[in-house]
Amino acid sequence: MKPKTSCPSCLILLTFALFSTIFAVTLLARRYAHDDTRKTTVAERRRLLRLTDPKSVTSKDLSEVAWRQVAPSQQISCNLDGTSCLDPIGIVGEWVHLPDRTFAAPVCCDLRTELRKSPDVCGTEEGNRKFYSGFPSYPQQTDGNGCRCEEMNFTDDYEWRSPHLPQTFNPVDTCRLLGNRTAMFVGDSTMAQTATTLMNSLLPGKCQMQVMFAESDTLVGRSFGVLNRGKTWKDWVNEVMPDITVVTVGAHVSSEDALYLGLVDEVLSGMIEMQSRHPRMKFVWRTQTPGGCTNEIISPRDVNVAAQYSTEHFRGLYNYETFYRRDLLLLDRLNRAKIPYLDMRMLYSRSDAHVSVFPGGPVRGDCIHWCSPGPLDVIGRLFHQLLNEEL
C-alpha cells in the first residue's frame, strides 16, 4: 500500500491559521481585561489637558492639588515623593566686576525720618510698612536698613550678566509692557525691599505708582515659627484686585520642609482657583532672597557653587541653609503648575552685600536684608523679562 502524499502547503496554511487564531484571542482577552483601565487613562488625559490651562480648572478638579498632574520640568529633577530636587544646569550667568557701574534705582531713601536724605532728594511723604505703592515724584522709602550701608562707604561693583536677560534696563519700555495694569508684590520685608527697588527703577518710565507692596509674612495668616504679620495673600488680592500678583514666602517659615511644601501647595491651589474665577489675573512667584554674610562675593562666575556654599556654611544661621533646597522644591512645583516666577537665585553669590557684613557697622545680626543700591537692582530687568515673555 502506497503512503499518502504529504501536502507541505496545507501544513503551512494550517499552522498560520492556528497562530492567527491564538493571537486574535489573546488581543481580545487583553482588551477586555484592561478596558476599564484604558478608559480611565483616556479620561485622565483629557482632565490633564484641561489643567494645563488654569482658566479651565473647576471646583471638582480642585478637590485634589490640581497642579500635581502637570508634567514636571525637564531641568529640575526630584525624587518620587517630591521632597528633594536637583538642578543640573542651575542659573546661567555671572557677576561681572564693573567699578563705577550705574544703577536703575540709584537713590536709597530711608523709611525713618531721622535717617532720610534731604527733602529735595527723597521728598517729605511718610511711608507705610503694611501697604504702599511708588511715590509720584520721589523714590519710595526703603526699610530693612538698606540705606545704612552708605555709612560704611559700601559700593556694589558687580553687575549680573546673563544671556537670558537684557544687558541694560529700560524703564520706559518696561512701563510700556506693563501698560495700564497693576502689579502687587505680597510677602515679607525681603519682598518689600524687592518691590521698593522696582518702584524706584521705574520712576523714569512713570509707572511706579502701578506697583504695590502688601505685607504678608507667611501668605496664609498662620505662624510657622517666626513672625506672622499682615493679611493673607488672598485677602490682599480680594481687596486690591491687581492684574498681576507676585508672592514669596520662606524667611518666616523655620519649621521642617514638609510644612513649607504644604504651605506652597495651599497657595498654588488657591492661585489656580482664583484665576479660574478672574481670568485677567496673573500670578507669579519669587524665589527667596538668600541669607548669610561673607566678606567677599562668592563664586561670581558660577552661582550654583555659591548656592551650595550657602547650604553648607550657613547652618545655624536662622534657616538660611534651607533656602536653596526649598527654592528647587518650589521651582519644580511652579513648573508643574505652569506658574511663572522671578528667579533670583543669582543672589546666592552676594552674601557680601547684606547690611551686617561690616565689622563694627551700624547694624548687627541682619544677614538677610540688602544694601541699597546693590544686587537687588537686577529686579528691573527680571520684571521686564517677565512682562515680555510670560505676561
PDB file of N, CA and C in Angstrom, residues 46-108:
ATOM      1  N   ARG A  46      -7.610  63.616  29.333  1.00  0.00           N
ATOM      2  CA  ARG A  46      -8.452  64.767  28.990  1.00  0.00           C
ATOM      3  C   ARG A  46      -8.469  65.771  30.127  1.00  0.00           C
ATOM      4  N   ARG A  47      -8.541  65.263  31.372  1.00  0.00           N
ATOM      5  CA  ARG A  47      -8.553  66.159  32.518  1.00  0.00           C
ATOM      6  C   ARG A  47      -7.221  66.898  32.644  1.00  0.00           C
ATOM      7  N   LEU A  48      -6.137  66.198  32.383  1.00  0.00           N
ATOM      8  CA  LEU A  48      -4.826  66.837  32.470  1.00  0.00           C
ATOM      9  C   LEU A  48      -4.667  67.920  31.427  1.00  0.00           C
ATOM     10  N   LEU A  49      -5.236  67.717  30.244  1.00  0.00           N
ATOM     11  CA  LEU A  49      -5.177  68.747  29.214  1.00  0.00           C
ATOM     12  C   LEU A  49      -5.907  69.997  29.668  1.00  0.00           C
ATOM     13  N   ARG A  50      -7.034  69.816  30.389  1.00  0.00           N
ATOM     14  CA  ARG A  50      -7.745  70.974  30.912  1.00  0.00           C
ATOM     15  C   ARG A  50      -6.908  71.692  31.964  1.00  0.00           C
ATOM     16  N   LEU A  51      -6.200  70.917  32.798  1.00  0.00           N
ATOM     17  CA  LEU A  51      -5.489  71.513  33.910  1.00  0.00           C
ATOM     18  C   LEU A  51      -4.265  72.299  33.484  1.00  0.00           C
ATOM     19  N   THR A  52      -3.801  72.108  32.258  1.00  0.00           N
ATOM     20  CA  THR A  52      -2.680  72.923  31.797  1.00  0.00           C
ATOM     21  C   THR A  52      -3.106  74.365  31.578  1.00  0.00           C
ATOM     22  N   ASP A  53      -4.387  74.615  31.504  1.00  0.00           N
ATOM     23  CA  ASP A  53      -4.912  75.972  31.392  1.00  0.00           C
ATOM     24  C   ASP A  53      -5.638  76.299  32.686  1.00  0.00           C
ATOM     25  N   PRO A  54      -5.069  77.135  33.589  1.00  0.00           N
ATOM     26  CA  PRO A  54      -5.698  77.417  34.864  1.00  0.00           C
ATOM     27  C   PRO A  54      -7.107  77.963  34.734  1.00  0.00           C
ATOM     28  N   LYS A  55      -7.453  78.593  33.609  1.00  0.00           N
ATOM     29  CA  LYS A  55      -8.787  79.163  33.453  1.00  0.00           C
ATOM     30  C   LYS A  55      -9.863  78.081  33.422  1.00  0.00           C
ATOM     31  N   SER A  56      -9.466  76.859  33.038  1.00  0.00           N
ATOM     32  CA  SER A  56     -10.457  75.805  32.862  1.00  0.00           C
ATOM     33  C   SER A  56     -10.614  74.928  34.089  1.00  0.00           C
ATOM     34  N   VAL A  57      -9.891  75.225  35.184  1.00  0.00           N
ATOM     35  CA  VAL A  57      -9.974  74.380  36.363  1.00  0.00           C
ATOM     36  C   VAL A  57     -11.320  74.567  37.042  1.00  0.00           C
ATOM     37  N   THR A  58     -11.951  73.474  37.414  1.00  0.00           N
ATOM     38  CA  THR A  58     -13.241  73.523  38.089  1.00  0.00           C
ATOM     39  C   THR A  58     -13.056  73.214  39.562  1.00  0.00           C
ATOM     40  N   SER A  59     -14.121  73.453  40.351  1.00  0.00           N
ATOM     41  CA  SER A  59     -14.043  73.149  41.774  1.00  0.00           C
ATOM     42  C   SER A  59     -13.835  71.666  42.007  1.00  0.00           C
ATOM     43  N   LYS A  60     -14.337  70.827  41.095  1.00  0.00           N
ATOM     44  CA  LYS A  60     -14.124  69.386  41.212  1.00  0.00           C
ATOM     45  C   LYS A  60     -12.653  69.053  41.051  1.00  0.00           C
ATOM     46  N   ASP A  61     -12.000  69.702  40.091  1.00  0.00           N
ATOM     47  CA  ASP A  61     -10.570  69.474  39.899  1.00  0.00           C
ATOM     48  C   ASP A  61      -9.794  69.853  41.147  1.00  0.00           C
ATOM     49  N   LEU A  62     -10.262  70.890  41.845  1.00  0.00           N
ATOM     50  CA  LEU A  62      -9.528  71.400  42.988  1.00  0.00           C
ATOM     51  C   LEU A  62      -9.732  70.559  44.236  1.00  0.00           C
ATOM     52  N   SER A  63     -10.519  69.484  44.152  1.00  0.00           N
ATOM     53  CA  SER A  63     -10.610  68.569  45.271  1.00  0.00           C
ATOM     54  C   SER A  63      -9.271  67.881  45.497  1.00  0.00           C
ATOM     55  N   GLU A  64      -8.431  67.855  44.460  1.00  0.00           N
ATOM     56  CA  GLU A  64      -7.051  67.406  44.569  1.00  0.00           C
ATOM     57  C   GLU A  64      -6.165  68.634  44.390  1.00  0.00           C
ATOM     58  N   VAL A  65      -4.872  68.472  44.616  1.00  0.00           N
ATOM     59  CA  VAL A  65      -3.940  69.541  44.265  1.00  0.00           C
ATOM     60  C   VAL A  65      -3.719  69.432  42.773  1.00  0.00           C
ATOM     61  N   ALA A  66      -4.481  70.221  42.008  1.00  0.00           N
ATOM     62  CA  ALA A  66      -4.559  70.010  40.562  1.00  0.00           C
ATOM     63  C   ALA A  66      -3.220  70.126  39.869  1.00  0.00           C
ATOM     64  N   TRP A  67      -2.371  71.034  40.343  1.00  0.00           N
ATOM     65  CA  TRP A  67      -1.124  71.281  39.624  1.00  0.00           C
ATOM     66  C   TRP A  67      -0.208  70.076  39.627  1.00  0.00           C
ATOM     67  N   ARG A  68      -0.387  69.136  40.554  1.00  0.00           N
ATOM     68  CA  ARG A  68       0.493  67.972  40.621  1.00  0.00           C
ATOM     69  C   ARG A  68       0.425  67.130  39.355  1.00  0.00           C
ATOM     70  N   GLN A  69      -0.705  67.246  38.615  1.00  0.00           N
ATOM     71  CA  GLN A  69      -0.908  66.362  37.479  1.00  0.00           C
ATOM     72  C   GLN A  69      -0.152  66.808  36.232  1.00  0.00           C
ATOM     73  N   VAL A  70       0.374  68.022  36.241  1.00  0.00           N
ATOM     74  CA  VAL A  70       1.045  68.543  35.053  1.00  0.00           C
ATOM     75  C   VAL A  70       2.476  68.015  34.995  1.00  0.00           C
ATOM     76  N   ALA A  71       2.970  67.751  33.804  1.00  0.00           N
ATOM     77  CA  ALA A  71       4.310  67.192  33.636  1.00  0.00           C
ATOM     78  C   ALA A  71       5.359  68.095  34.267  1.00  0.00           C
ATOM     79  N   PRO A  72       6.346  67.536  34.964  1.00  0.00           N
ATOM     80  CA  PRO A  72       7.369  68.343  35.622  1.00  0.00           C
ATOM     81  C   PRO A  72       8.365  68.925  34.639  1.00  0.00           C
ATOM     82  N   SER A  73       9.172  69.862  35.134  1.00  0.00           N
ATOM     83  CA  SER A  73      10.231  70.449  34.315  1.00  0.00           C
ATOM     84  C   SER A  73      11.266  69.392  33.951  1.00  0.00           C
ATOM     85  N   GLN A  74      11.826  69.508  32.752  1.00  0.00           N
ATOM     86  CA  GLN A  74      12.881  68.593  32.348  1.00  0.00           C
ATOM     87  C   GLN A  74      14.211  68.979  32.968  1.00  0.00           C
ATOM     88  N   GLN A  75      14.316  70.201  33.470  1.00  0.00           N
ATOM     89  CA  GLN A  75      15.593  70.655  34.006  1.00  0.00           C
ATOM     90  C   GLN A  75      15.773  70.229  35.450  1.00  0.00           C
ATOM     91  N   ILE A  76      14.804  70.511  36.300  1.00  0.00           N
ATOM     92  CA  ILE A  76      14.899  70.170  37.711  1.00  0.00           C
ATOM     93  C   ILE A  76      14.363  68.761  37.912  1.00  0.00           C
ATOM     94  N   SER A  77      15.155  67.903  38.513  1.00  0.00           N
ATOM     95  CA  SER A  77      14.734  66.527  38.757  1.00  0.00           C
ATOM     96  C   SER A  77      14.577  66.311  40.255  1.00  0.00           C
ATOM     97  N   CYS A  78      13.470  65.665  40.630  1.00  0.00           N
ATOM     98  CA  CYS A  78      13.157  65.446  42.040  1.00  0.00           C
ATOM     99  C   CYS A  78      12.934  63.963  42.297  1.00  0.00           C
ATOM    100  N   ASN A  79      13.036  63.563  43.558  1.00  0.00           N
ATOM    101  CA  ASN A  79      12.725  62.185  43.892  1.00  0.00           C
ATOM    102  C   ASN A  79      11.221  61.958  43.799  1.00  0.00           C
ATOM    103  N   LEU A  80      10.801  60.710  43.957  1.00  0.00           N
ATOM    104  CA  LEU A  80       9.415  60.350  43.679  1.00  0.00           C
ATOM    105  C   LEU A  80       8.422  61.075  44.574  1.00  0.00           C
ATOM    106  N   ASP A  81       8.773  61.307  45.837  1.00  0.00           N
ATOM    107  CA  ASP A  81       7.819  61.974  46.726  1.00  0.00           C
ATOM    108  C   ASP A  81       7.981  63.490  46.730  1.00  0.00           C
ATOM    109  N   GLY A  82       8.854  64.028  45.858  1.00  0.00           N
ATOM    110  CA  GLY A  82       8.975  65.475  45.701  1.00  0.00           C
ATOM    111  C   GLY A  82       9.541  66.200  46.893  1.00  0.00           C
ATOM    112  N   THR A  83      10.375  65.537  47.686  1.00  0.00           N
ATOM    113  CA  THR A  83      10.939  66.173  48.879  1.00  0.00           C
ATOM    114  C   THR A  83      12.402  66.555  48.718  1.00  0.00           C
ATOM    115  N   SER A  84      12.993  66.229  47.581  1.00  0.00           N
ATOM    116  CA  SER A  84      14.388  66.577  47.324  1.00  0.00           C
ATOM    117  C   SER A  84      14.591  66.727  45.824  1.00  0.00           C
ATOM    118  N   CYS A  85      15.252  67.813  45.410  1.00  0.00           N
ATOM    119  CA  CYS A  85      15.407  68.101  43.982  1.00  0.00           C
ATOM    120  C   CYS A  85      16.846  68.491  43.659  1.00  0.00           C
ATOM    121  N   LEU A  86      17.200  68.307  42.394  1.00  0.00           N
ATOM    122  CA  LEU A  86      18.489  68.730  41.867  1.00  0.00           C
ATOM    123  C   LEU A  86      18.262  69.555  40.607  1.00  0.00           C
ATOM    124  N   ASP A  87      19.116  70.539  40.395  1.00  0.00           N
ATOM    125  CA  ASP A  87      19.079  71.332  39.170  1.00  0.00           C
ATOM    126  C   ASP A  87      20.441  71.208  38.500  1.00  0.00           C
ATOM    127  N   PRO A  88      20.574  70.306  37.520  1.00  0.00           N
ATOM    128  CA  PRO A  88      21.890  70.060  36.917  1.00  0.00           C
ATOM    129  C   PRO A  88      22.442  71.236  36.124  1.00  0.00           C
ATOM    130  N   ILE A  89      21.572  72.140  35.692  1.00  0.00           N
ATOM    131  CA  ILE A  89      22.017  73.293  34.903  1.00  0.00           C
ATOM    132  C   ILE A  89      22.198  74.516  35.789  1.00  0.00           C
ATOM    133  N   GLY A  90      21.223  74.778  36.639  1.00  0.00           N
ATOM    134  CA  GLY A  90      21.296  75.936  37.515  1.00  0.00           C
ATOM    135  C   GLY A  90      21.002  77.224  36.773  1.00  0.00           C
ATOM    136  N   ILE A  91      21.297  78.337  37.418  1.00  0.00           N
ATOM    137  CA  ILE A  91      21.021  79.632  36.816  1.00  0.00           C
ATOM    138  C   ILE A  91      22.225  80.052  35.972  1.00  0.00           C
ATOM    139  N   VAL A  92      21.956  80.552  34.782  1.00  0.00           N
ATOM    140  CA  VAL A  92      23.004  80.835  33.801  1.00  0.00           C
ATOM    141  C   VAL A  92      23.373  82.319  33.848  1.00  0.00           C
ATOM    142  N   GLY A  93      24.656  82.596  33.999  1.00  0.00           N
ATOM    143  CA  GLY A  93      25.132  83.972  34.021  1.00  0.00           C
ATOM    144  C   GLY A  93      26.295  84.115  34.987  1.00  0.00           C
ATOM    145  N   GLU A  94      26.753  85.351  35.175  1.00  0.00           N
ATOM    146  CA  GLU A  94      27.853  85.602  36.101  1.00  0.00           C
ATOM    147  C   GLU A  94      27.802  87.050  36.582  1.00  0.00           C
ATOM    148  N   TRP A  95      28.416  87.272  37.734  1.00  0.00           N
ATOM    149  CA  TRP A  95      28.568  88.618  38.264  1.00  0.00           C
ATOM    150  C   TRP A  95      29.869  89.209  37.717  1.00  0.00           C
ATOM    151  N   VAL A  96      29.733  90.273  36.957  1.00  0.00           N
ATOM    152  CA  VAL A  96      30.878  90.902  36.301  1.00  0.00           C
ATOM    153  C   VAL A  96      31.327  92.109  37.121  1.00  0.00           C
ATOM    154  N   HIS A  97      32.630  92.197  37.361  1.00  0.00           N
ATOM    155  CA  HIS A  97      33.165  93.315  38.128  1.00  0.00           C
ATOM    156  C   HIS A  97      33.166  94.572  37.272  1.00  0.00           C
ATOM    157  N   LEU A  98      32.375  95.564  37.684  1.00  0.00           N
ATOM    158  CA  LEU A  98      32.246  96.814  36.935  1.00  0.00           C
ATOM    159  C   LEU A  98      32.352  97.995  37.896  1.00  0.00           C
ATOM    160  N   PRO A  99      33.541  98.476  38.170  1.00  0.00           N
ATOM    161  CA  PRO A  99      33.672  99.675  39.010  1.00  0.00           C
ATOM    162  C   PRO A  99      32.910 100.854  38.392  1.00  0.00           C
ATOM    163  N   ASP A 100      32.290 101.637  39.243  1.00  0.00           N
ATOM    164  CA  ASP A 100      31.519 102.808  38.801  1.00  0.00           C
ATOM    165  C   ASP A 100      30.328 102.414  37.933  1.00  0.00           C
ATOM    166  N   ARG A 101      29.764 101.247  38.169  1.00  0.00           N
ATOM    167  CA  ARG A 101      28.579 100.828  37.427  1.00  0.00           C
ATOM    168  C   ARG A 101      27.410 101.749  37.758  1.00  0.00           C
ATOM    169  N   THR A 102      26.419 101.777  36.896  1.00  0.00           N
ATOM    170  CA  THR A 102      25.216 102.580  37.128  1.00  0.00           C
ATOM    171  C   THR A 102      24.097 101.681  37.641  1.00  0.00           C
ATOM    172  N   PHE A 103      23.148 102.293  38.324  1.00  0.00           N
ATOM    173  CA  PHE A 103      22.037 101.553  38.920  1.00  0.00           C
ATOM    174  C   PHE A 103      20.713 102.062  38.369  1.00  0.00           C
ATOM    175  N   ALA A 104      19.767 101.137  38.214  1.00  0.00           N
ATOM    176  CA  ALA A 104      18.420 101.539  37.813  1.00  0.00           C
ATOM    177  C   ALA A 104      17.731 102.298  38.935  1.00  0.00           C
ATOM    178  N   ALA A 105      18.042 101.921  40.186  1.00  0.00           N
ATOM    179  CA  ALA A 105      17.493 102.612  41.357  1.00  0.00           C
ATOM    180  C   ALA A 105      18.664 103.125  42.192  1.00  0.00           C
ATOM    181  N   PRO A 106      19.226 104.277  41.843  1.00  0.00           N
ATOM    182  CA  PRO A 106      20.490 104.719  42.453  1.00  0.00           C
ATOM    183  C   PRO A 106      20.355 105.391  43.807  1.00  0.00           C
ATOM    184  N   VAL A 107      19.133 105.769  44.210  1.00  0.00           N
ATOM    185  CA  VAL A 107      18.945 106.538  45.441  1.00  0.00           C
ATOM    186  C   VAL A 107      18.252 105.666  46.485  1.00  0.00           C
ATOM    187  N   CYS A 108      18.756 105.716  47.712  1.00  0.00           N
ATOM    188  CA  CYS A 108      18.129 104.999  48.826  1.00  0.00           C
ATOM    189  C   CYS A 108      17.571 106.016  49.812  1.00  0.00           C
TER     190      CYS A 108
END
